[in-house]
Amino acid sequence: MRGFTAALLVWTLVSPQGGGGEAWPTHVACRDGNLEVLYQSCDPLQDFGFSVDQCSKQLKPNLHIRFGIILRQDIRELFLDVALFSQGSSILNLSYPICEADLPKFSFCGRRKGEQIYYAGPVNNLGFEFPTGEYQVLLELYNQDHSTVACANATVLCS
Ligand SMILES: *[C@@H]1O[C@H](CO)[C@@H](O)[C@H](O)[C@H]1NC(C)=O
Ligand SMILES: *[C@@H]1O[C@H](CO)[C@@H](O)[C@H](O)[C@H]1NC(C)=O
């Protein structure tokens, strides 16, 4: 999404949530001809910014993403769990190491609680083609102590 700016990100991170357990706003991670990805933070304490530059139903093996968050935990190690659902049925679970003590993959690995991360760059993945349909995705980033660093639920609409 080209409209993504650091200013919007900061606004998103500090914008008060309002009373009574209201949900965080829904953000567009990417929207293109036949693919739309919407997400919402499911961490009650904070929102985060995320976008994918090229959006296509055939995910390229080398995606360019932008991601920004204020860390509430140290991330000596960081892992991502992804669960994909269609019409309430579980289709796929993936677990992916992002930072490991001996093998940091990204410049932000090892950052401390309270620091802000803003990453814009490539991520490798296996490449994936979304079949037509609507999917729900749960994403959780967690650290070496299994404390949640970020959590999101997303909807993928592929036509
Ligand atoms: C996230 O989950 C909530 C509660 O189930 C749901 O209402 C919302 O539409 C979901 N948001 C996205 C972007 O999928
Ligand atoms: C994904 O994990 C959940 C929870 O552990 C499990 O119930 C589900 O069957 C798994 N789905 C697949 C496709 O393995």
PDB file of C-alpha atoms and ligand atoms in Angstrom:
ATOM      1  CA  MET A   1       0.000   0.000   0.000  1.00  0.00           C
ATOM      2  CA  ARG A   2       1.675   3.146  -1.157  1.00  0.00           C
ATOM      3  CA  GLY A   3      -0.256   5.495   1.120  1.00  0.00           C
ATOM      4  CA  PHE A   4       1.416   4.027   4.153  1.00  0.00           C
ATOM      5  CA  THR A   5       3.446   6.622   6.011  1.00  0.00           C
ATOM      6  CA  ALA A   6       5.322   6.732   9.259  1.00  0.00           C
ATOM      7  CA  ALA A   7       3.008   9.564  10.343  1.00  0.00           C
ATOM      8  CA  LEU A   8      -0.035   7.355   9.958  1.00  0.00           C
ATOM      9  CA  LEU A   9       1.767   4.632  11.821  1.00  0.00           C
ATOM     10  CA  VAL A  10       2.502   6.886  14.789  1.00  0.00           C
ATOM     11  CA  TRP A  11      -1.079   8.100  14.815  1.00  0.00           C
ATOM     12  CA  THR A  12      -2.239   4.494  14.808  1.00  0.00           C
ATOM     13  CA  LEU A  13       0.025   3.534  17.666  1.00  0.00           C
ATOM     14  CA  VAL A  14      -0.924   6.364  19.975  1.00  0.00           C
ATOM     15  CA  SER A  15      -4.562   6.809  19.074  1.00  0.00           C
ATOM     16  CA  PRO A  16      -6.622   6.010  22.174  1.00  0.00           C
ATOM     17  CA  GLN A  17      -8.785   2.962  21.995  1.00  0.00           C
ATOM     18  CA  GLY A  18     -11.825   4.530  23.591  1.00  0.00           C
ATOM     19  CA  GLY A  19     -13.731   3.008  26.465  1.00  0.00           C
ATOM     20  CA  GLY A  20     -15.420  -0.322  26.857  1.00  0.00           C
ATOM     21  CA  GLY A  21     -13.087  -2.756  25.060  1.00  0.00           C
ATOM     22  CA  GLU A  22     -13.726  -1.394  21.582  1.00  0.00           C
ATOM     23  CA  ALA A  23     -11.822  -3.133  18.817  1.00  0.00           C
ATOM     24  CA  TRP A  24      -8.894  -1.499  17.044  1.00  0.00           C
ATOM     25  CA  PRO A  25      -9.647  -0.089  13.600  1.00  0.00           C
ATOM     26  CA  THR A  26      -9.432  -2.325  10.554  1.00  0.00           C
ATOM     27  CA  HIS A  27      -6.429  -1.538   8.349  1.00  0.00           C
ATOM     28  CA  VAL A  28      -5.790  -2.385   4.712  1.00  0.00           C
ATOM     29  CA  ALA A  29      -2.534  -4.330   4.366  1.00  0.00           C
ATOM     30  CA  CYS A  30      -2.929  -4.426   0.611  1.00  0.00           C
ATOM     31  CA  ARG A  31      -5.615  -4.056  -2.009  1.00  0.00           C
ATOM     32  CA  ASP A  32      -5.256  -4.773  -5.668  1.00  0.00           C
ATOM     33  CA  GLY A  33      -7.395  -6.018  -8.557  1.00  0.00           C
ATOM     34  CA  ASN A  34      -8.306  -9.397  -7.129  1.00  0.00           C
ATOM     35  CA  LEU A  35      -6.769  -9.508  -3.673  1.00  0.00           C
ATOM     36  CA  GLU A  36      -7.619  -7.561  -0.565  1.00  0.00           C
ATOM     37  CA  VAL A  37      -6.062  -8.112   2.838  1.00  0.00           C
ATOM     38  CA  LEU A  38      -7.582  -6.408   5.882  1.00  0.00           C
ATOM     39  CA  TYR A  39      -6.287  -6.754   9.420  1.00  0.00           C
ATOM     40  CA  GLN A  40      -7.069  -5.735  12.941  1.00  0.00           C
ATOM     41  CA  SER A  41      -4.830  -5.901  15.996  1.00  0.00           C
ATOM     42  CA  CYS A  42      -6.037  -8.491  18.481  1.00  0.00           C
ATOM     43  CA  ASP A  43      -3.670  -7.293  21.182  1.00  0.00           C
ATOM     44  CA  PRO A  44      -5.908  -5.306  23.550  1.00  0.00           C
ATOM     45  CA  LEU A  45      -2.983  -3.054  24.492  1.00  0.00           C
ATOM     46  CA  GLN A  46      -1.747  -1.867  21.129  1.00  0.00           C
ATOM     47  CA  ASP A  47      -2.179  -1.549  17.416  1.00  0.00           C
ATOM     48  CA  PHE A  48       0.575  -1.777  14.799  1.00  0.00           C
ATOM     49  CA  GLY A  49       1.208  -0.814  11.188  1.00  0.00           C
ATOM     50  CA  PHE A  50       1.666  -3.346   8.398  1.00  0.00           C
ATOM     51  CA  SER A  51       1.482  -3.242   4.626  1.00  0.00           C
ATOM     52  CA  VAL A  52       2.565  -5.280   1.628  1.00  0.00           C
ATOM     53  CA  ASP A  53       3.844  -3.411  -1.413  1.00  0.00           C
ATOM     54  CA  GLN A  54       2.899  -5.785  -4.202  1.00  0.00           C
ATOM     55  CA  CYS A  55      -0.404  -7.412  -3.680  1.00  0.00           C
ATOM     56  CA  SER A  56      -1.336 -10.324  -5.917  1.00  0.00           C
ATOM     57  CA  LYS A  57      -3.079 -13.629  -5.412  1.00  0.00           C
ATOM     58  CA  GLN A  58       0.134 -15.343  -6.427  1.00  0.00           C
ATOM     59  CA  LEU A  59       2.344 -14.284  -3.505  1.00  0.00           C
ATOM     60  CA  LYS A  60       5.864 -13.643  -4.748  1.00  0.00           C
ATOM     61  CA  PRO A  61       8.657 -15.503  -2.938  1.00  0.00           C
ATOM     62  CA  ASN A  62      10.310 -12.178  -2.157  1.00  0.00           C
ATOM     63  CA  LEU A  63       7.662  -9.838  -0.776  1.00  0.00           C
ATOM     64  CA  HIS A  64       8.391  -6.253   0.178  1.00  0.00           C
ATOM     65  CA  ILE A  65       6.645  -5.339   3.415  1.00  0.00           C
ATOM     66  CA  ARG A  66       6.476  -2.460   5.883  1.00  0.00           C
ATOM     67  CA  PHE A  67       5.957  -3.089   9.542  1.00  0.00           C
ATOM     68  CA  GLY A  68       6.007  -0.756  12.518  1.00  0.00           C
ATOM     69  CA  ILE A  69       5.392  -1.345  16.196  1.00  0.00           C
ATOM     70  CA  ILE A  70       6.443  -0.179  19.636  1.00  0.00           C
ATOM     71  CA  LEU A  71       7.873  -3.134  21.495  1.00  0.00           C
ATOM     72  CA  ARG A  72       6.315  -4.106  24.767  1.00  0.00           C
ATOM     73  CA  GLN A  73       8.747  -7.029  25.063  1.00  0.00           C
ATOM     74  CA  ASP A  74      12.406  -7.641  24.307  1.00  0.00           C
ATOM     75  CA  ILE A  75      12.858  -9.625  21.111  1.00  0.00           C
ATOM     76  CA  ARG A  76      16.050 -11.579  21.492  1.00  0.00           C
ATOM     77  CA  GLU A  77      14.080 -14.247  19.676  1.00  0.00           C
ATOM     78  CA  LEU A  78      10.924 -13.753  17.652  1.00  0.00           C
ATOM     79  CA  PHE A  79       8.548 -16.274  16.131  1.00  0.00           C
ATOM     80  CA  LEU A  80       5.462 -16.004  13.956  1.00  0.00           C
ATOM     81  CA  ASP A  81       2.506 -18.383  14.095  1.00  0.00           C
ATOM     82  CA  VAL A  82      -0.001 -18.230  11.263  1.00  0.00           C
ATOM     83  CA  ALA A  83      -3.328 -20.054  11.232  1.00  0.00           C
ATOM     84  CA  LEU A  84      -5.456 -19.965   8.087  1.00  0.00           C
ATOM     85  CA  PHE A  85      -9.179 -20.695   8.159  1.00  0.00           C
ATOM     86  CA  SER A  86     -11.875 -20.894   5.535  1.00  0.00           C
ATOM     87  CA  GLN A  87     -15.529 -20.879   6.597  1.00  0.00           C
ATOM     88  CA  GLY A  88     -14.527 -21.726  10.145  1.00  0.00           C
ATOM     89  CA  SER A  89     -12.383 -24.751   9.205  1.00  0.00           C
ATOM     90  CA  SER A  90      -8.684 -24.820   9.875  1.00  0.00           C
ATOM     91  CA  ILE A  91      -6.716 -25.175   6.624  1.00  0.00           C
ATOM     92  CA  LEU A  92      -3.101 -24.487   7.469  1.00  0.00           C
ATOM     93  CA  ASN A  93      -0.892 -23.764  10.492  1.00  0.00           C
ATOM     94  CA  LEU A  94       2.584 -22.359  10.009  1.00  0.00           C
ATOM     95  CA  SER A  95       5.232 -21.473  12.519  1.00  0.00           C
ATOM     96  CA  TYR A  96       8.142 -19.404  11.353  1.00  0.00           C
ATOM     97  CA  PRO A  97      11.279 -18.211  13.202  1.00  0.00           C
ATOM     98  CA  ILE A  98      12.047 -14.541  12.523  1.00  0.00           C
ATOM     99  CA  CYS A  99      14.824 -13.895  15.034  1.00  0.00           C
ATOM    100  CA  GLU A 100      16.801 -16.656  16.674  1.00  0.00           C
ATOM    101  CA  ALA A 101      19.623 -16.104  19.131  1.00  0.00           C
ATOM    102  CA  ASP A 102      22.341 -17.544  16.867  1.00  0.00           C
ATOM    103  CA  LEU A 103      20.753 -16.586  13.608  1.00  0.00           C
ATOM    104  CA  PRO A 104      19.280 -13.080  13.519  1.00  0.00           C
ATOM    105  CA  LYS A 105      17.629 -12.578  10.137  1.00  0.00           C
ATOM    106  CA  PHE A 106      16.553  -8.956  10.454  1.00  0.00           C
ATOM    107  CA  SER A 107      18.109  -5.714  11.642  1.00  0.00           C
ATOM    108  CA  PHE A 108      15.512  -5.334  14.416  1.00  0.00           C
ATOM    109  CA  CYS A 109      16.343  -8.655  16.091  1.00  0.00           C
ATOM    110  CA  GLY A 110      17.559  -8.104  19.635  1.00  0.00           C
ATOM    111  CA  ARG A 111      15.710  -4.808  20.140  1.00  0.00           C
ATOM    112  CA  ARG A 112      14.458  -4.030  23.613  1.00  0.00           C
ATOM    113  CA  LYS A 113      11.141  -3.318  25.217  1.00  0.00           C
ATOM    114  CA  GLY A 114      10.115   0.311  24.681  1.00  0.00           C
ATOM    115  CA  GLU A 115      11.952   0.688  21.383  1.00  0.00           C
ATOM    116  CA  GLN A 116      10.113   1.367  18.159  1.00  0.00           C
ATOM    117  CA  ILE A 117      10.691  -0.840  15.155  1.00  0.00           C
ATOM    118  CA  TYR A 118      10.047   0.284  11.626  1.00  0.00           C
ATOM    119  CA  TYR A 119      11.005  -2.266   9.020  1.00  0.00           C
ATOM    120  CA  ALA A 120      10.634  -1.748   5.280  1.00  0.00           C
ATOM    121  CA  GLY A 121      12.202  -4.428   3.166  1.00  0.00           C
ATOM    122  CA  PRO A 122      12.000  -7.899   1.748  1.00  0.00           C
ATOM    123  CA  VAL A 123      10.766 -11.041   3.433  1.00  0.00           C
ATOM    124  CA  ASN A 124      11.286 -14.444   1.950  1.00  0.00           C
ATOM    125  CA  ASN A 125       8.474 -16.920   1.864  1.00  0.00           C
ATOM    126  CA  LEU A 126       7.752 -20.046  -0.081  1.00  0.00           C
ATOM    127  CA  GLY A 127       5.451 -18.309  -2.519  1.00  0.00           C
ATOM    128  CA  PHE A 128       1.802 -19.136  -2.261  1.00  0.00           C
ATOM    129  CA  GLU A 129      -1.248 -18.863  -4.462  1.00  0.00           C
ATOM    130  CA  PHE A 130      -4.531 -18.022  -2.811  1.00  0.00           C
ATOM    131  CA  PRO A 131      -7.431 -19.922  -4.304  1.00  0.00           C
ATOM    132  CA  THR A 132     -10.514 -17.769  -4.892  1.00  0.00           C
ATOM    133  CA  GLY A 133     -12.476 -17.220  -1.725  1.00  0.00           C
ATOM    134  CA  GLU A 134     -12.527 -15.547   1.638  1.00  0.00           C
ATOM    135  CA  TYR A 135     -10.101 -16.550   4.375  1.00  0.00           C
ATOM    136  CA  GLN A 136      -9.543 -15.678   7.975  1.00  0.00           C
ATOM    137  CA  VAL A 137      -5.992 -15.545   9.220  1.00  0.00           C
ATOM    138  CA  LEU A 138      -4.733 -15.346  12.789  1.00  0.00           C
ATOM    139  CA  LEU A 139      -1.185 -14.113  13.244  1.00  0.00           C
ATOM    140  CA  GLU A 140       0.788 -14.009  16.427  1.00  0.00           C
ATOM    141  CA  LEU A 141       4.319 -12.757  16.972  1.00  0.00           C
ATOM    142  CA  TYR A 142       5.869 -13.914  20.223  1.00  0.00           C
ATOM    143  CA  ASN A 143       9.273 -13.808  21.846  1.00  0.00           C
ATOM    144  CA  GLN A 144      11.655 -16.216  23.608  1.00  0.00           C
ATOM    145  CA  ASP A 145       9.408 -16.255  26.700  1.00  0.00           C
ATOM    146  CA  HIS A 146       6.281 -16.866  24.627  1.00  0.00           C
ATOM    147  CA  SER A 147       5.031 -13.359  25.446  1.00  0.00           C
ATOM    148  CA  THR A 148       2.915 -11.810  22.702  1.00  0.00           C
ATOM    149  CA  VAL A 149       4.693  -9.099  20.730  1.00  0.00           C
ATOM    150  CA  ALA A 150       1.876  -8.537  18.231  1.00  0.00           C
ATOM    151  CA  CYS A 151      -1.335 -10.273  17.359  1.00  0.00           C
ATOM    152  CA  ALA A 152      -3.650  -9.742  14.418  1.00  0.00           C
ATOM    153  CA  ASN A 153      -6.677 -11.248  12.810  1.00  0.00           C
ATOM    154  CA  ALA A 154      -6.948 -10.713   9.106  1.00  0.00           C
ATOM    155  CA  THR A 155      -9.418 -11.305   6.323  1.00  0.00           C
ATOM    156  CA  VAL A 156      -8.162 -12.199   2.856  1.00  0.00           C
ATOM    157  CA  LEU A 157     -10.594 -11.714  -0.008  1.00  0.00           C
ATOM    158  CA  CYS A 158      -9.481 -13.271  -3.248  1.00  0.00           C
ATOM    159  CA  SER A 159     -11.635 -13.066  -6.367  1.00  0.00           C
TER     160      SER A 159
HETATM  161  C1  LIG B   1     -11.253  -9.755  13.573  1.00  0.00           C
HETATM  162  O1  LIG B   1     -12.046 -10.513  14.470  1.00  0.00           O
HETATM  163  C2  LIG B   1     -13.233  -9.847  14.883  1.00  0.00           C
HETATM  164  C3  LIG B   1     -13.897 -10.686  15.951  1.00  0.00           C
HETATM  165  O2  LIG B   1     -14.042 -12.007  15.508  1.00  0.00           O
HETATM  166  C4  LIG B   1     -14.124  -9.628  13.662  1.00  0.00           C
HETATM  167  O3  LIG B   1     -15.308  -8.966  14.038  1.00  0.00           O
HETATM  168  C5  LIG B   1     -13.373  -8.762  12.665  1.00  0.00           C
HETATM  169  O4  LIG B   1     -14.131  -8.601  11.484  1.00  0.00           O
HETATM  170  C6  LIG B   1     -12.032  -9.407  12.316  1.00  0.00           C
HETATM  171  N1  LIG B   1     -11.278  -8.454  11.500  1.00  0.00           N
HETATM  172  C7  LIG B   1     -10.698  -8.776  10.359  1.00  0.00           C
HETATM  173  C8  LIG B   1     -10.007  -7.681   9.641  1.00  0.00           C
HETATM  174  O5  LIG B   1     -10.735  -9.905   9.894  1.00  0.00           O
HETATM  175  C1  LIG B   2      -4.017 -25.990  13.525  1.00  0.00           C
HETATM  176  O1  LIG B   2      -3.864 -25.889  14.956  1.00  0.00           O
HETATM  177  C2  LIG B   2      -5.093 -25.992  15.670  1.00  0.00           C
HETATM  178  C3  LIG B   2      -4.807 -25.706  17.130  1.00  0.00           C
HETATM  179  O2  LIG B   2      -3.672 -26.346  17.562  1.00  0.00           O
HETATM  180  C4  LIG B   2      -5.688 -27.388  15.427  1.00  0.00           C
HETATM  181  O3  LIG B   2      -6.919 -27.504  16.121  1.00  0.00           O
HETATM  182  C5  LIG B   2      -5.915 -27.557  13.926  1.00  0.00           C
HETATM  183  O4  LIG B   2      -6.404 -28.851  13.654  1.00  0.00           O
HETATM  184  C6  LIG B   2      -4.625 -27.337  13.150  1.00  0.00           C
HETATM  185  N1  LIG B   2      -4.934 -27.372  11.711  1.00  0.00           N
HETATM  186  C7  LIG B   2      -4.250 -28.062  10.823  1.00  0.00           C
HETATM  187  C8  LIG B   2      -4.700 -27.932   9.400  1.00  0.00           C
HETATM  188  O5  LIG B   2      -3.296 -28.758  11.121  1.00  0.00           O
END
